[in-house]
């Protein structure tokens, strides 16, 4: 059973399109995250939700909008895609952001390519 | 502004020997440090963590050492195995529980 699953795994789309990436966790965790790994390989946090409430919102263009319908799901919608949005996007979850003994559990990533 | 730095992009060791992966940080407010391992086309997998009030944490073949005065931590893998070949990320927790990651070090363990 996959603990944190993301769909799709690969996404190729044209500039200007709108796309969504879905994430679901079956671990019963309270907190979910979106990270972006850019071409320089840095993993940078974008958003974090705790029990459906937004707790971290980094400096991300407002074309990116997270949606958490329940604590097991955190989707990422991106409007008007740009070439610079090409990256690997990782979803993650944790039981409690304050207790990091077990770290985060990451999904396998979504490779987004904007052409 | 890289608050977490892994200055070695790659490291190659022989099977059975020790692998030492290094990480430096600049923010003295970080209170928790973690190591993740990542295989190609997979998400990072949590390996081991250490609180800033400790200087060592051990879990099987993996030991993390923290030197707060030097703002330096290291991950030791003994003995190294070919299956350990992966990218290793150092991460640190700061305000609002946000994790900041380093750029990663590619470890290759040769049989």
Short mmCIF file of C-alpha atoms in Angstrom, two decimals:
data_model
loop_
_atom_site.label_atom_id
_atom_site.label_comp_id
_atom_site.label_asym_id
_atom_site.label_seq_id
_atom_site.Cartn_x
_atom_site.Cartn_y
_atom_site.Cartn_z
CA UNK A 1 0.00 0.00 0.00
CA UNK A 2 1.41 3.35 -1.05
CA UNK A 3 1.57 5.70 1.94
CA UNK A 4 1.69 9.00 0.02
CA UNK A 5 0.55 8.81 -3.57
CA UNK A 6 0.72 11.53 -6.18
CA UNK A 7 -0.88 11.63 -9.59
CA UNK A 8 0.17 12.01 -12.29
CA UNK A 9 3.79 10.89 -12.12
CA UNK A 10 4.64 12.76 -15.33
CA UNK A 11 2.92 15.79 -16.78
CA UNK A 12 3.86 17.52 -20.02
CA UNK A 13 1.84 20.56 -20.93
CA UNK A 14 1.98 23.77 -22.91
CA UNK A 15 2.61 27.23 -21.55
CA UNK A 16 -0.53 29.00 -20.47
CA UNK A 17 -2.44 25.85 -19.54
CA UNK A 18 -3.96 25.11 -16.14
CA UNK A 19 -3.13 21.80 -14.48
CA UNK A 20 -3.64 20.01 -11.17
CA UNK A 21 -1.56 17.50 -9.24
CA UNK A 22 -3.30 15.32 -6.70
CA UNK A 23 -1.93 13.92 -3.47
CA UNK A 24 -3.39 11.48 -1.00
CA UNK A 25 -1.96 9.93 2.16
CA UNK A 26 -3.31 6.89 3.99
CA UNK A 27 -1.14 7.26 7.08
CA UNK A 28 -3.62 9.21 9.16
CA UNK A 29 -1.18 12.12 9.32
CA UNK A 30 -2.42 15.56 10.28
CA UNK A 31 -0.04 17.65 8.17
CA UNK A 32 0.63 17.67 4.45
CA UNK A 33 3.14 19.58 2.35
CA UNK A 34 4.08 20.49 -1.19
CA UNK A 35 7.76 20.77 -2.07
CA UNK A 36 9.36 21.79 -5.35
CA UNK A 37 12.68 20.42 -6.55
CA UNK A 38 14.02 22.74 -9.19
CA UNK A 39 16.75 22.28 -11.79
CA UNK A 40 19.38 23.07 -9.18
CA UNK A 41 18.09 20.10 -7.14
CA UNK A 42 17.04 22.13 -4.12
CA UNK A 43 13.93 20.90 -2.33
CA UNK A 44 11.95 23.96 -1.30
CA UNK A 45 8.72 24.06 0.63
CA UNK A 46 5.77 25.70 -1.03
CA UNK A 47 2.79 25.03 1.21
CA UNK A 48 1.83 23.17 4.37
CA UNK A 49 -1.61 22.27 5.66
CA UNK A 50 -2.47 21.01 9.11
CA UNK A 51 -5.93 19.48 9.42
CA UNK A 52 -7.05 21.33 6.28
CA UNK A 53 -5.73 24.65 7.56
CA UNK A 54 -2.95 26.47 5.71
CA UNK A 55 0.04 26.93 8.03
CA UNK A 56 2.92 27.61 5.66
CA UNK A 57 2.66 29.62 2.48
CA UNK A 58 6.06 30.45 1.09
CA UNK A 59 6.73 33.09 -1.50
CA UNK A 60 5.06 31.28 -4.33
CA UNK A 61 3.28 32.95 -7.27
CA UNK A 62 -0.45 33.12 -6.69
CA UNK A 63 -0.88 31.04 -9.86
CA UNK A 64 -0.23 28.15 -7.46
CA UNK A 65 -3.22 27.31 -5.28
CA UNK A 66 -3.33 24.39 -2.87
CA UNK A 67 -6.62 22.79 -1.93
CA UNK A 68 -7.19 20.45 1.00
CA UNK A 69 -10.71 18.94 0.92
CA UNK A 70 -9.85 16.77 3.94
CA UNK A 71 -6.75 16.00 5.94
CA UNK A 72 -5.88 13.02 3.74
CA UNK A 73 -5.73 15.05 0.53
CA UNK A 74 -3.74 18.05 -0.61
CA UNK A 75 -4.01 18.99 -4.26
CA UNK A 76 -2.00 21.59 -6.13
CA UNK A 77 -3.58 23.61 -8.91
CA UNK A 78 -1.40 25.72 -11.19
CA UNK A 79 -2.85 28.38 -13.48
CA UNK A 80 -1.24 29.87 -16.58
CA UNK A 81 1.76 27.56 -16.54
CA UNK A 82 5.15 29.07 -17.38
CA UNK A 83 8.39 27.47 -18.56
CA UNK A 84 9.97 28.16 -15.15
CA UNK A 85 7.36 25.98 -13.47
CA UNK A 86 9.07 22.91 -14.89
CA UNK A 87 10.29 20.92 -11.90
CA UNK A 88 9.58 17.87 -9.80
CA UNK A 89 6.85 18.46 -7.25
CA UNK A 90 6.78 16.32 -4.12
CA UNK A 91 3.91 15.88 -1.74
CA UNK A 92 4.70 14.84 1.84
CA UNK A 93 2.94 14.24 5.12
CA UNK A 94 3.84 14.06 8.80
CA UNK A 95 2.01 13.06 11.95
CA UNK A 96 2.69 16.29 13.72
CA UNK A 97 4.98 19.05 12.42
CA UNK A 98 6.29 19.52 15.92
CA UNK A 99 7.52 15.96 16.28
CA UNK A 100 10.05 15.09 13.65
CA UNK A 101 11.43 11.90 15.11
CA UNK A 102 10.10 10.01 12.10
CA UNK A 103 10.47 12.79 9.57
CA UNK A 104 8.16 13.33 6.67
CA UNK A 105 6.85 10.66 4.35
CA UNK A 106 7.26 11.77 0.75
CA UNK A 107 5.40 10.76 -2.37
CA UNK A 108 7.37 9.66 -5.42
CA UNK A 109 7.05 13.03 -7.13
CA UNK A 110 5.39 14.53 -10.20
CA UNK A 111 7.72 15.63 -12.97
CA UNK A 112 6.11 18.65 -14.62
CA UNK A 113 7.47 19.79 -17.97
CA UNK A 114 6.12 22.96 -19.51
CA UNK A 115 6.83 23.36 -23.23
CA UNK B 1 20.62 32.30 0.67
CA UNK B 2 21.58 28.71 1.37
CA UNK B 3 21.02 28.06 5.04
CA UNK B 4 21.83 24.37 4.67
CA UNK B 5 24.86 23.45 2.61
CA UNK B 6 26.16 20.13 1.39
CA UNK B 7 29.41 21.11 -0.23
CA UNK B 8 30.27 17.72 -1.70
CA UNK B 9 28.06 16.96 -4.70
CA UNK B 10 29.32 13.39 -4.79
CA UNK B 11 31.19 10.78 -2.78
CA UNK B 12 32.50 7.37 -3.80
CA UNK B 13 33.48 4.64 -1.30
CA UNK B 14 34.26 0.94 -1.35
CA UNK B 15 31.79 -1.58 -0.01
CA UNK B 16 32.46 -2.32 3.65
CA UNK B 17 34.18 0.98 4.32
CA UNK B 18 32.77 4.02 6.12
CA UNK B 19 30.82 6.70 4.25
CA UNK B 20 30.85 10.16 5.80
CA UNK B 21 28.42 12.73 4.46
CA UNK B 22 28.75 16.30 5.64
CA UNK B 23 26.35 19.19 6.09
CA UNK B 24 26.83 22.77 7.29
CA UNK B 25 24.18 25.24 8.34
CA UNK B 26 24.08 28.93 9.10
CA UNK B 27 20.88 29.42 11.11
CA UNK B 28 21.51 28.89 14.83
CA UNK B 29 17.75 28.74 15.42
CA UNK B 30 17.42 25.35 13.70
CA UNK B 31 16.31 22.90 16.37
CA UNK B 32 16.10 19.58 14.54
CA UNK B 33 18.17 18.00 11.82
CA UNK B 34 17.29 15.13 9.55
CA UNK B 35 18.87 13.00 6.85
CA UNK B 36 16.96 11.68 3.87
CA UNK B 37 17.96 9.22 1.19
CA UNK B 38 16.63 9.43 -2.36
CA UNK B 39 16.74 6.94 -5.21
CA UNK B 40 16.07 8.09 -8.80
CA UNK B 41 12.38 8.58 -9.65
CA UNK B 42 11.39 8.12 -6.01
CA UNK B 43 10.62 10.51 -3.18
CA UNK B 44 13.10 11.11 -0.36
CA UNK B 45 12.99 8.52 2.43
CA UNK B 46 13.61 9.50 6.02
CA UNK B 47 16.77 7.96 7.51
CA UNK B 48 17.62 9.46 10.87
CA UNK B 49 17.17 12.65 12.86
CA UNK B 50 18.81 14.45 15.73
CA UNK B 51 17.63 17.13 18.09
CA UNK B 52 19.81 20.18 18.57
CA UNK B 53 20.21 19.28 22.24
CA UNK B 54 22.01 16.07 21.36
CA UNK B 55 25.37 15.49 19.72
CA UNK B 56 24.91 11.94 18.49
CA UNK B 57 22.15 9.62 17.40
CA UNK B 58 22.64 6.07 16.19
CA UNK B 59 20.36 3.69 14.32
CA UNK B 60 21.93 0.50 13.09
CA UNK B 61 24.57 1.29 10.49
CA UNK B 62 23.67 4.99 10.51
CA UNK B 63 24.99 7.54 12.99
CA UNK B 64 24.45 11.27 12.88
CA UNK B 65 26.82 13.62 14.70
CA UNK B 66 26.00 17.23 15.49
CA UNK B 67 28.57 19.90 16.32
CA UNK B 68 26.55 22.97 17.24
CA UNK B 69 29.49 25.25 17.81
CA UNK B 70 30.72 24.53 14.29
CA UNK B 71 27.18 24.42 12.87
CA UNK B 72 28.07 21.13 11.29
CA UNK B 73 26.54 17.71 11.13
CA UNK B 74 27.60 14.49 9.53
CA UNK B 75 26.09 11.14 8.66
CA UNK B 76 28.26 8.05 9.05
CA UNK B 77 27.32 4.81 7.35
CA UNK B 78 29.26 1.76 8.54
CA UNK B 79 29.71 -0.59 6.80
CA UNK B 80 28.68 0.87 3.46
CA UNK B 81 26.72 -1.38 1.11
CA UNK B 82 26.03 -1.05 -2.63
CA UNK B 83 22.33 -0.57 -1.81
CA UNK B 84 23.26 2.62 0.03
CA UNK B 85 24.07 4.25 -3.31
CA UNK B 86 21.65 7.18 -3.53
CA UNK B 87 21.42 10.94 -3.07
CA UNK B 88 21.50 11.96 0.59
CA UNK B 89 19.82 15.17 1.70
CA UNK B 90 20.46 17.00 4.93
CA UNK B 91 17.51 19.01 6.29
CA UNK B 92 17.02 21.37 9.22
CA UNK B 93 13.87 22.55 10.97
CA UNK B 94 13.38 26.22 11.59
CA UNK B 95 10.52 28.53 12.47
CA UNK B 96 6.97 27.38 11.84
CA UNK B 97 8.31 23.81 11.62
CA UNK B 98 9.60 24.49 8.12
CA UNK B 99 12.27 22.12 6.81
CA UNK B 100 15.14 23.58 4.79
CA UNK B 101 17.00 21.08 2.64
CA UNK B 102 20.54 20.99 1.34
CA UNK B 103 21.31 20.29 -2.30
CA UNK B 104 22.18 16.66 -1.70
CA UNK B 105 25.26 14.46 -2.04
CA UNK B 106 25.35 11.52 -4.44
CA UNK B 107 26.88 8.53 -2.68
CA UNK B 108 28.20 5.67 -4.78
CA UNK B 109 29.24 2.49 -2.99
CA UNK B 110 31.40 0.32 -5.21
CA UNK B 111 31.31 -3.47 -4.79
#
